[in-house]
Amino acid sequence: MASAGPVFSRRLRLPAMRNRKRNVSKPIPRHQHTDSRPQIPRSDLRAPPEADTGGGPGTSTHERLQRLIGRDHHSLKSLASLLEENAAIWQDSSAFEILAEEPTSEYLIFDSGQTRAWVDDFIATLEDERLLFTSAPLEVLDALATSRPGQIQDRAWLIMFYSVTLASLSSANSFHDPLKRDLKRNLWLSFNDAKFLLVPSAASIQALIFMACYAEEYMAPSICWSLINTACTMLQALGVNNWRIDAPTRELRSLVFWRLNVLDKTMSLILGRPPAFHREMEASIGLPTLEKLHQPAHGLPSLFQAHYKDQMHRYSRVMSDTWHCLYGMETEEAPNVNERLETWHREATQVLEAAALAEKPLLDPDAAASVDHSLKTLHFHAYSLQVLLTISCRELRPKSMTPTLKMLKLLPQFASLERKREPFACLLWQRLHCPLTAFGSLWGDTLMKGRANIEQSKKSLEAIETVPAYLGRLQARNALAGRLQGTTESFIKHCKSILFEELPRAGTLTVMASDALRSDGQSPSQPIELLTPGPSTGMTDPRATSNADDKSMGDILDWSDSSLFDTTFDWFAWSGQSFVPECQPGDNRNLASCLAMQRLMSLVLGSVPPPPRPDPVTITGIRFPADGSKPHLVPLTTTSDVLEGVDGFWGHVPDFREFWKPARAWQRRDVESFTLENQPIGSYNGRYILFYSFDLESLPENNNFPKGIFGRERAFAGDAFVVKMDNTSYETGGWAAWESVPSDILSVPVMAM
């Protein structure tokens, strides 16, 4: 059969001519350049194709775990089950789906005695929140009080009303109480309107906030994030400080912006998703003054509330910086952000304690208790953020134990976790996620280092034992808390059994299944075995036997590397997939891209530190000079100074700084890939990488590049380079392996100028 002849294929082409005569008047911000430019898929560069188990439905979580650590381990099957169990818990939206059960086409009517009490509570809530509307129109209040919801044209008021009413009944009524059932049916009838979610309006924004914060019994983390995100989008659509907006409206929208900014940054940190409000908006919309926040009210801590709101506005700025450290491109800023957080916490504590001291003697017992509760919540916020920062930053990890212990010791002080009237009430998901982050970190540290200091381990166990009871008190607000209570109890039992040499035989230790505490509050028929596998798995007591593949790894407790368990499982940031996404060493945004897999391994097996950067290697590449001279071969030595580049996932790349000056030209580099196949000489075949700069402010325009490679004329800034990547082997740690181009590569037809 005749040969098809040389075939030239282009792969992974980036959008056409991003680099062509880029006219910019000022440097492109680093976060804009990196986030807006598509990157080469990293899974294609991490492992040889034959080693790729893929991410399709046929790949089990257990197989992906094996691939992540490079071999099998007798604990991995249990960990895979644990991961799948947590995925089921966090992605379960059955609570929200209950809203749509038994839908009604007409509003259900309630007794006027009940509705008038609900309206009074609704009016008080509007006054407390002080968002876009501090009171409802009289015709709306009259229709609500007389149970005539069908006469209210704007459904946003109905969503607010039913959300607040359901919140007031959540702790006092069972899940299937007929009254709550009818209220939630009315709430769904009001909410189930596409126009409400698509048409921006002030009432819709406030209704979305109320539904996310008050109808929490029917919420899930992802649903709450979606509602908050939609409210943020609507506010941006309406405008906040546009010159066309009158001063009173601008002032109100500014207050709502900062309220939403706290919610937006909270959910973004919990779920690892981009916030809706960027930091430029925070800078352009000034903080409201204390005079604007202070609204004197008899019998209420108005001075304290004004200062508390002001401090939470400032806290949202620190949360924004923290998000960019954890999920953005500013990992190196973590120590500075931690200092700003400590400064904020210290100053906020001083201000609020002084305000409380001045105002508490004038308050009734309930209002004074609300002040104390808010002060504890302030510390809760600070410790939550500090735990995330110190655990995630290698430089700060030695400091992580202090905020972790403070967080867990604070939990018993929240004796009652029923919804209280307080400014900026803490979201339920934050009350769940932050203690679990501290729990995971301390649990892992105790498990790893417990035998060396058994007394310290006992103290650590005492601290994490506060978490299940704490979660149990939150169960009335959302059934998810009850299910997590069972999971954390099993973690603690497992830790105790190992520390005190009482590991049970296979199949005796169990974790509640995803229906361990279902939304209906009923108990499961039987639990699913997770932490120690049952006989059906074919595994026995891990202390009794060990797989042949596992001899070099030993038991979990034998891994004494102090860097293990430095981070924690992100209880919320699971993508809902049945497989584990691949984690790329060297990616300084791996906390976002790896999702729950990296965090699970951090919690149970330890956060395996990335392998050391590869040693420099010298290869031969092709240089296409910007001065129009002939292309030629040049020796190039690799550098690992690539963390902030689009090519950082390769670990090291050829260093072109000798040819690209100033340093900004190196920072503004980009890459594209092409492949040569079926060439007359086999050494010509392979994958080639084009490196170029687009800094036309510093470098001359370069049109000196073969048209045959990409089928069109290309233009770059300064010299362009082509090097060859070895796809058949990888450096230690999975970094890219580079090889020299063939000495006569320029004779290939596609290289013709």
JSON list of C-alpha atoms in Angstrom, two decimals, residues 154-311:
[
{"chain": "A", "resi": 154, "resn": "ASP", "atom": "CA", "xyz": [-43.96, 41.49, 42.32]},
{"chain": "A", "resi": 155, "resn": "ARG", "atom": "CA", "xyz": [-43.18, 37.95, 43.43]},
{"chain": "A", "resi": 156, "resn": "ALA", "atom": "CA", "xyz": [-39.90, 39.08, 44.96]},
{"chain": "A", "resi": 157, "resn": "TRP", "atom": "CA", "xyz": [-41.83, 40.25, 48.05]},
{"chain": "A", "resi": 158, "resn": "LEU", "atom": "CA", "xyz": [-43.41, 36.81, 48.39]},
{"chain": "A", "resi": 159, "resn": "ILE", "atom": "CA", "xyz": [-40.00, 35.12, 48.18]},
{"chain": "A", "resi": 160, "resn": "MET", "atom": "CA", "xyz": [-38.68, 37.38, 50.93]},
{"chain": "A", "resi": 161, "resn": "PHE", "atom": "CA", "xyz": [-41.72, 36.84, 53.11]},
{"chain": "A", "resi": 162, "resn": "TYR", "atom": "CA", "xyz": [-41.88, 33.06, 52.83]},
{"chain": "A", "resi": 163, "resn": "SER", "atom": "CA", "xyz": [-38.10, 32.69, 53.27]},
{"chain": "A", "resi": 164, "resn": "VAL", "atom": "CA", "xyz": [-38.14, 34.68, 56.50]},
{"chain": "A", "resi": 165, "resn": "THR", "atom": "CA", "xyz": [-41.21, 32.84, 57.76]},
{"chain": "A", "resi": 166, "resn": "LEU", "atom": "CA", "xyz": [-39.70, 29.42, 57.06]},
{"chain": "A", "resi": 167, "resn": "ALA", "atom": "CA", "xyz": [-36.54, 30.46, 58.91]},
{"chain": "A", "resi": 168, "resn": "SER", "atom": "CA", "xyz": [-38.58, 31.37, 61.98]},
{"chain": "A", "resi": 169, "resn": "LEU", "atom": "CA", "xyz": [-40.27, 27.95, 61.93]},
{"chain": "A", "resi": 170, "resn": "SER", "atom": "CA", "xyz": [-37.25, 25.77, 61.13]},
{"chain": "A", "resi": 171, "resn": "SER", "atom": "CA", "xyz": [-36.07, 25.12, 64.65]},
{"chain": "A", "resi": 172, "resn": "ALA", "atom": "CA", "xyz": [-39.54, 24.78, 66.15]},
{"chain": "A", "resi": 173, "resn": "ASN", "atom": "CA", "xyz": [-41.23, 22.56, 63.56]},
{"chain": "A", "resi": 174, "resn": "SER", "atom": "CA", "xyz": [-40.31, 19.20, 62.11]},
{"chain": "A", "resi": 175, "resn": "PHE", "atom": "CA", "xyz": [-39.30, 18.86, 58.49]},
{"chain": "A", "resi": 176, "resn": "HIS", "atom": "CA", "xyz": [-42.67, 17.44, 57.41]},
{"chain": "A", "resi": 177, "resn": "ASP", "atom": "CA", "xyz": [-44.82, 19.78, 59.45]},
{"chain": "A", "resi": 178, "resn": "PRO", "atom": "CA", "xyz": [-47.95, 20.55, 57.36]},
{"chain": "A", "resi": 179, "resn": "LEU", "atom": "CA", "xyz": [-47.52, 24.27, 57.97]},
{"chain": "A", "resi": 180, "resn": "LYS", "atom": "CA", "xyz": [-43.96, 24.27, 56.64]},
{"chain": "A", "resi": 181, "resn": "ARG", "atom": "CA", "xyz": [-44.99, 22.07, 53.75]},
{"chain": "A", "resi": 182, "resn": "ASP", "atom": "CA", "xyz": [-47.59, 24.61, 52.62]},
{"chain": "A", "resi": 183, "resn": "LEU", "atom": "CA", "xyz": [-45.20, 27.53, 53.13]},
{"chain": "A", "resi": 184, "resn": "LYS", "atom": "CA", "xyz": [-42.51, 25.94, 51.02]},
{"chain": "A", "resi": 185, "resn": "ARG", "atom": "CA", "xyz": [-45.06, 25.21, 48.27]},
{"chain": "A", "resi": 186, "resn": "ASN", "atom": "CA", "xyz": [-45.93, 28.91, 48.22]},
{"chain": "A", "resi": 187, "resn": "LEU", "atom": "CA", "xyz": [-42.23, 29.77, 48.17]},
{"chain": "A", "resi": 188, "resn": "TRP", "atom": "CA", "xyz": [-41.65, 27.53, 45.17]},
{"chain": "A", "resi": 189, "resn": "LEU", "atom": "CA", "xyz": [-44.64, 28.95, 43.33]},
{"chain": "A", "resi": 190, "resn": "SER", "atom": "CA", "xyz": [-43.19, 32.44, 43.84]},
{"chain": "A", "resi": 191, "resn": "PHE", "atom": "CA", "xyz": [-39.66, 31.44, 42.88]},
{"chain": "A", "resi": 192, "resn": "ASN", "atom": "CA", "xyz": [-40.48, 29.24, 39.88]},
{"chain": "A", "resi": 193, "resn": "ASP", "atom": "CA", "xyz": [-40.55, 32.10, 37.39]},
{"chain": "A", "resi": 194, "resn": "ALA", "atom": "CA", "xyz": [-37.74, 32.57, 34.85]},
{"chain": "A", "resi": 195, "resn": "LYS", "atom": "CA", "xyz": [-38.42, 36.29, 34.68]},
{"chain": "A", "resi": 196, "resn": "PHE", "atom": "CA", "xyz": [-37.49, 36.65, 38.33]},
{"chain": "A", "resi": 197, "resn": "LEU", "atom": "CA", "xyz": [-33.98, 35.30, 37.65]},
{"chain": "A", "resi": 198, "resn": "LEU", "atom": "CA", "xyz": [-33.45, 37.10, 34.35]},
{"chain": "A", "resi": 199, "resn": "VAL", "atom": "CA", "xyz": [-34.73, 40.65, 34.82]},
{"chain": "A", "resi": 200, "resn": "PRO", "atom": "CA", "xyz": [-32.58, 42.74, 37.21]},
{"chain": "A", "resi": 201, "resn": "SER", "atom": "CA", "xyz": [-34.50, 44.68, 39.80]},
{"chain": "A", "resi": 202, "resn": "ALA", "atom": "CA", "xyz": [-33.86, 45.96, 43.29]},
{"chain": "A", "resi": 203, "resn": "ALA", "atom": "CA", "xyz": [-36.57, 43.75, 44.76]},
{"chain": "A", "resi": 204, "resn": "SER", "atom": "CA", "xyz": [-35.21, 40.65, 43.01]},
{"chain": "A", "resi": 205, "resn": "ILE", "atom": "CA", "xyz": [-31.71, 41.29, 44.40]},
{"chain": "A", "resi": 206, "resn": "GLN", "atom": "CA", "xyz": [-33.03, 41.53, 47.93]},
{"chain": "A", "resi": 207, "resn": "ALA", "atom": "CA", "xyz": [-35.23, 38.46, 47.43]},
{"chain": "A", "resi": 208, "resn": "LEU", "atom": "CA", "xyz": [-32.25, 36.39, 46.25]},
{"chain": "A", "resi": 209, "resn": "ILE", "atom": "CA", "xyz": [-30.27, 37.43, 49.32]},
{"chain": "A", "resi": 210, "resn": "PHE", "atom": "CA", "xyz": [-33.16, 36.57, 51.62]},
{"chain": "A", "resi": 211, "resn": "MET", "atom": "CA", "xyz": [-33.73, 33.19, 50.01]},
{"chain": "A", "resi": 212, "resn": "ALA", "atom": "CA", "xyz": [-30.03, 32.26, 50.20]},
{"chain": "A", "resi": 213, "resn": "CYS", "atom": "CA", "xyz": [-29.69, 33.36, 53.82]},
{"chain": "A", "resi": 214, "resn": "TYR", "atom": "CA", "xyz": [-33.08, 32.52, 55.34]},
{"chain": "A", "resi": 215, "resn": "ALA", "atom": "CA", "xyz": [-34.47, 29.50, 53.46]},
{"chain": "A", "resi": 216, "resn": "GLU", "atom": "CA", "xyz": [-31.31, 27.60, 54.39]},
{"chain": "A", "resi": 217, "resn": "GLU", "atom": "CA", "xyz": [-33.18, 24.44, 55.39]},
{"chain": "A", "resi": 218, "resn": "TYR", "atom": "CA", "xyz": [-33.96, 23.94, 51.69]},
{"chain": "A", "resi": 219, "resn": "MET", "atom": "CA", "xyz": [-30.56, 25.07, 50.42]},
{"chain": "A", "resi": 220, "resn": "ALA", "atom": "CA", "xyz": [-27.39, 23.32, 49.27]},
{"chain": "A", "resi": 221, "resn": "PRO", "atom": "CA", "xyz": [-23.94, 24.98, 49.03]},
{"chain": "A", "resi": 222, "resn": "SER", "atom": "CA", "xyz": [-23.98, 25.17, 45.24]},
{"chain": "A", "resi": 223, "resn": "ILE", "atom": "CA", "xyz": [-27.57, 26.49, 45.19]},
{"chain": "A", "resi": 224, "resn": "CYS", "atom": "CA", "xyz": [-26.68, 29.18, 47.70]},
{"chain": "A", "resi": 225, "resn": "TRP", "atom": "CA", "xyz": [-23.66, 30.18, 45.62]},
{"chain": "A", "resi": 226, "resn": "SER", "atom": "CA", "xyz": [-25.83, 30.38, 42.51]},
{"chain": "A", "resi": 227, "resn": "LEU", "atom": "CA", "xyz": [-28.39, 32.64, 44.19]},
{"chain": "A", "resi": 228, "resn": "ILE", "atom": "CA", "xyz": [-25.72, 34.96, 45.56]},
{"chain": "A", "resi": 229, "resn": "ASN", "atom": "CA", "xyz": [-23.93, 35.05, 42.22]},
{"chain": "A", "resi": 230, "resn": "THR", "atom": "CA", "xyz": [-27.15, 35.97, 40.43]},
{"chain": "A", "resi": 231, "resn": "ALA", "atom": "CA", "xyz": [-27.81, 38.77, 42.91]},
{"chain": "A", "resi": 232, "resn": "CYS", "atom": "CA", "xyz": [-24.28, 40.12, 42.33]},
{"chain": "A", "resi": 233, "resn": "THR", "atom": "CA", "xyz": [-24.79, 40.02, 38.57]},
{"chain": "A", "resi": 234, "resn": "MET", "atom": "CA", "xyz": [-28.09, 41.88, 38.87]},
{"chain": "A", "resi": 235, "resn": "LEU", "atom": "CA", "xyz": [-26.52, 44.59, 41.02]},
{"chain": "A", "resi": 236, "resn": "GLN", "atom": "CA", "xyz": [-23.76, 45.09, 38.47]},
{"chain": "A", "resi": 237, "resn": "ALA", "atom": "CA", "xyz": [-26.39, 45.30, 35.73]},
{"chain": "A", "resi": 238, "resn": "LEU", "atom": "CA", "xyz": [-28.28, 48.01, 37.61]},
{"chain": "A", "resi": 239, "resn": "GLY", "atom": "CA", "xyz": [-25.07, 49.84, 38.51]},
{"chain": "A", "resi": 240, "resn": "VAL", "atom": "CA", "xyz": [-23.73, 50.94, 41.87]},
{"chain": "A", "resi": 241, "resn": "ASN", "atom": "CA", "xyz": [-21.88, 54.23, 41.52]},
{"chain": "A", "resi": 242, "resn": "ASN", "atom": "CA", "xyz": [-22.73, 55.25, 37.98]},
{"chain": "A", "resi": 243, "resn": "TRP", "atom": "CA", "xyz": [-22.95, 59.02, 37.56]},
{"chain": "A", "resi": 244, "resn": "ARG", "atom": "CA", "xyz": [-26.50, 58.70, 36.22]},
{"chain": "A", "resi": 245, "resn": "ILE", "atom": "CA", "xyz": [-27.73, 57.23, 39.51]},
{"chain": "A", "resi": 246, "resn": "ASP", "atom": "CA", "xyz": [-29.10, 59.70, 42.04]},
{"chain": "A", "resi": 247, "resn": "ALA", "atom": "CA", "xyz": [-27.29, 60.04, 45.36]},
{"chain": "A", "resi": 248, "resn": "PRO", "atom": "CA", "xyz": [-29.83, 58.23, 47.61]},
{"chain": "A", "resi": 249, "resn": "THR", "atom": "CA", "xyz": [-29.99, 55.23, 45.27]},
{"chain": "A", "resi": 250, "resn": "ARG", "atom": "CA", "xyz": [-26.20, 55.16, 44.97]},
{"chain": "A", "resi": 251, "resn": "GLU", "atom": "CA", "xyz": [-25.91, 55.12, 48.74]},
{"chain": "A", "resi": 252, "resn": "LEU", "atom": "CA", "xyz": [-28.36, 52.22, 49.11]},
{"chain": "A", "resi": 253, "resn": "ARG", "atom": "CA", "xyz": [-26.71, 50.18, 46.38]},
{"chain": "A", "resi": 254, "resn": "SER", "atom": "CA", "xyz": [-23.32, 50.78, 47.94]},
{"chain": "A", "resi": 255, "resn": "LEU", "atom": "CA", "xyz": [-24.57, 49.28, 51.21]},
{"chain": "A", "resi": 256, "resn": "VAL", "atom": "CA", "xyz": [-25.98, 46.28, 49.33]},
{"chain": "A", "resi": 257, "resn": "PHE", "atom": "CA", "xyz": [-22.73, 45.88, 47.40]},
{"chain": "A", "resi": 258, "resn": "TRP", "atom": "CA", "xyz": [-20.73, 45.44, 50.60]},
{"chain": "A", "resi": 259, "resn": "ARG", "atom": "CA", "xyz": [-23.32, 43.09, 52.05]},
{"chain": "A", "resi": 260, "resn": "LEU", "atom": "CA", "xyz": [-23.16, 41.00, 48.88]},
{"chain": "A", "resi": 261, "resn": "ASN", "atom": "CA", "xyz": [-19.38, 41.25, 48.79]},
{"chain": "A", "resi": 262, "resn": "VAL", "atom": "CA", "xyz": [-19.18, 39.44, 52.13]},
{"chain": "A", "resi": 263, "resn": "LEU", "atom": "CA", "xyz": [-21.52, 36.70, 50.89]},
{"chain": "A", "resi": 264, "resn": "ASP", "atom": "CA", "xyz": [-19.79, 36.49, 47.51]},
{"chain": "A", "resi": 265, "resn": "LYS", "atom": "CA", "xyz": [-16.30, 36.09, 48.96]},
{"chain": "A", "resi": 266, "resn": "THR", "atom": "CA", "xyz": [-17.54, 33.65, 51.59]},
{"chain": "A", "resi": 267, "resn": "MET", "atom": "CA", "xyz": [-19.05, 31.25, 49.06]},
{"chain": "A", "resi": 268, "resn": "SER", "atom": "CA", "xyz": [-16.12, 31.67, 46.65]},
{"chain": "A", "resi": 269, "resn": "LEU", "atom": "CA", "xyz": [-13.66, 30.65, 49.35]},
{"chain": "A", "resi": 270, "resn": "ILE", "atom": "CA", "xyz": [-15.80, 27.72, 50.42]},
{"chain": "A", "resi": 271, "resn": "LEU", "atom": "CA", "xyz": [-16.38, 26.35, 46.93]},
{"chain": "A", "resi": 272, "resn": "GLY", "atom": "CA", "xyz": [-13.16, 27.51, 45.29]},
{"chain": "A", "resi": 273, "resn": "ARG", "atom": "CA", "xyz": [-15.05, 29.36, 42.57]},
{"chain": "A", "resi": 274, "resn": "PRO", "atom": "CA", "xyz": [-14.29, 32.81, 41.12]},
{"chain": "A", "resi": 275, "resn": "PRO", "atom": "CA", "xyz": [-16.06, 35.65, 42.94]},
{"chain": "A", "resi": 276, "resn": "ALA", "atom": "CA", "xyz": [-18.64, 37.72, 41.08]},
{"chain": "A", "resi": 277, "resn": "PHE", "atom": "CA", "xyz": [-17.18, 41.02, 42.33]},
{"chain": "A", "resi": 278, "resn": "HIS", "atom": "CA", "xyz": [-13.56, 41.66, 41.40]},
{"chain": "A", "resi": 279, "resn": "ARG", "atom": "CA", "xyz": [-11.21, 43.69, 43.55]},
{"chain": "A", "resi": 280, "resn": "GLU", "atom": "CA", "xyz": [-11.39, 46.70, 41.24]},
{"chain": "A", "resi": 281, "resn": "MET", "atom": "CA", "xyz": [-15.04, 47.10, 42.23]},
{"chain": "A", "resi": 282, "resn": "GLU", "atom": "CA", "xyz": [-14.08, 47.09, 45.89]},
{"chain": "A", "resi": 283, "resn": "ALA", "atom": "CA", "xyz": [-11.57, 49.85, 45.22]},
{"chain": "A", "resi": 284, "resn": "SER", "atom": "CA", "xyz": [-14.00, 51.96, 43.18]},
{"chain": "A", "resi": 285, "resn": "ILE", "atom": "CA", "xyz": [-16.90, 51.66, 45.63]},
{"chain": "A", "resi": 286, "resn": "GLY", "atom": "CA", "xyz": [-15.83, 53.26, 48.86]},
{"chain": "A", "resi": 287, "resn": "LEU", "atom": "CA", "xyz": [-16.67, 51.87, 52.26]},
{"chain": "A", "resi": 288, "resn": "PRO", "atom": "CA", "xyz": [-19.84, 53.32, 53.79]},
{"chain": "A", "resi": 289, "resn": "THR", "atom": "CA", "xyz": [-19.14, 55.71, 56.63]},
{"chain": "A", "resi": 290, "resn": "LEU", "atom": "CA", "xyz": [-20.15, 54.92, 60.18]},
{"chain": "A", "resi": 291, "resn": "GLU", "atom": "CA", "xyz": [-22.69, 57.75, 59.98]},
{"chain": "A", "resi": 292, "resn": "LYS", "atom": "CA", "xyz": [-24.42, 55.92, 57.13]},
{"chain": "A", "resi": 293, "resn": "LEU", "atom": "CA", "xyz": [-24.32, 52.63, 59.00]},
{"chain": "A", "resi": 294, "resn": "HIS", "atom": "CA", "xyz": [-25.47, 53.95, 62.37]},
{"chain": "A", "resi": 295, "resn": "GLN", "atom": "CA", "xyz": [-29.24, 54.00, 62.73]},
{"chain": "A", "resi": 296, "resn": "PRO", "atom": "CA", "xyz": [-30.20, 54.63, 66.38]},
{"chain": "A", "resi": 297, "resn": "ALA", "atom": "CA", "xyz": [-32.98, 52.35, 67.60]},
{"chain": "A", "resi": 298, "resn": "HIS", "atom": "CA", "xyz": [-34.36, 52.04, 71.10]},
{"chain": "A", "resi": 299, "resn": "GLY", "atom": "CA", "xyz": [-33.39, 48.81, 72.84]},
{"chain": "A", "resi": 300, "resn": "LEU", "atom": "CA", "xyz": [-31.06, 47.64, 70.05]},
{"chain": "A", "resi": 301, "resn": "PRO", "atom": "CA", "xyz": [-27.22, 47.67, 69.92]},
{"chain": "A", "resi": 302, "resn": "SER", "atom": "CA", "xyz": [-27.20, 50.19, 67.07]},
{"chain": "A", "resi": 303, "resn": "LEU", "atom": "CA", "xyz": [-23.70, 51.56, 67.77]},
{"chain": "A", "resi": 304, "resn": "PHE", "atom": "CA", "xyz": [-22.24, 48.08, 68.02]},
{"chain": "A", "resi": 305, "resn": "GLN", "atom": "CA", "xyz": [-24.08, 46.99, 64.86]},
{"chain": "A", "resi": 306, "resn": "ALA", "atom": "CA", "xyz": [-22.71, 49.94, 62.90]},
{"chain": "A", "resi": 307, "resn": "HIS", "atom": "CA", "xyz": [-19.14, 49.10, 63.90]},
{"chain": "A", "resi": 308, "resn": "TYR", "atom": "CA", "xyz": [-19.72, 45.40, 63.27]},
{"chain": "A", "resi": 309, "resn": "LYS", "atom": "CA", "xyz": [-20.96, 46.04, 59.74]},
{"chain": "A", "resi": 310, "resn": "ASP", "atom": "CA", "xyz": [-18.01, 48.32, 59.07]},
{"chain": "A", "resi": 311, "resn": "GLN", "atom": "CA", "xyz": [-15.57, 45.65, 60.22]}
]
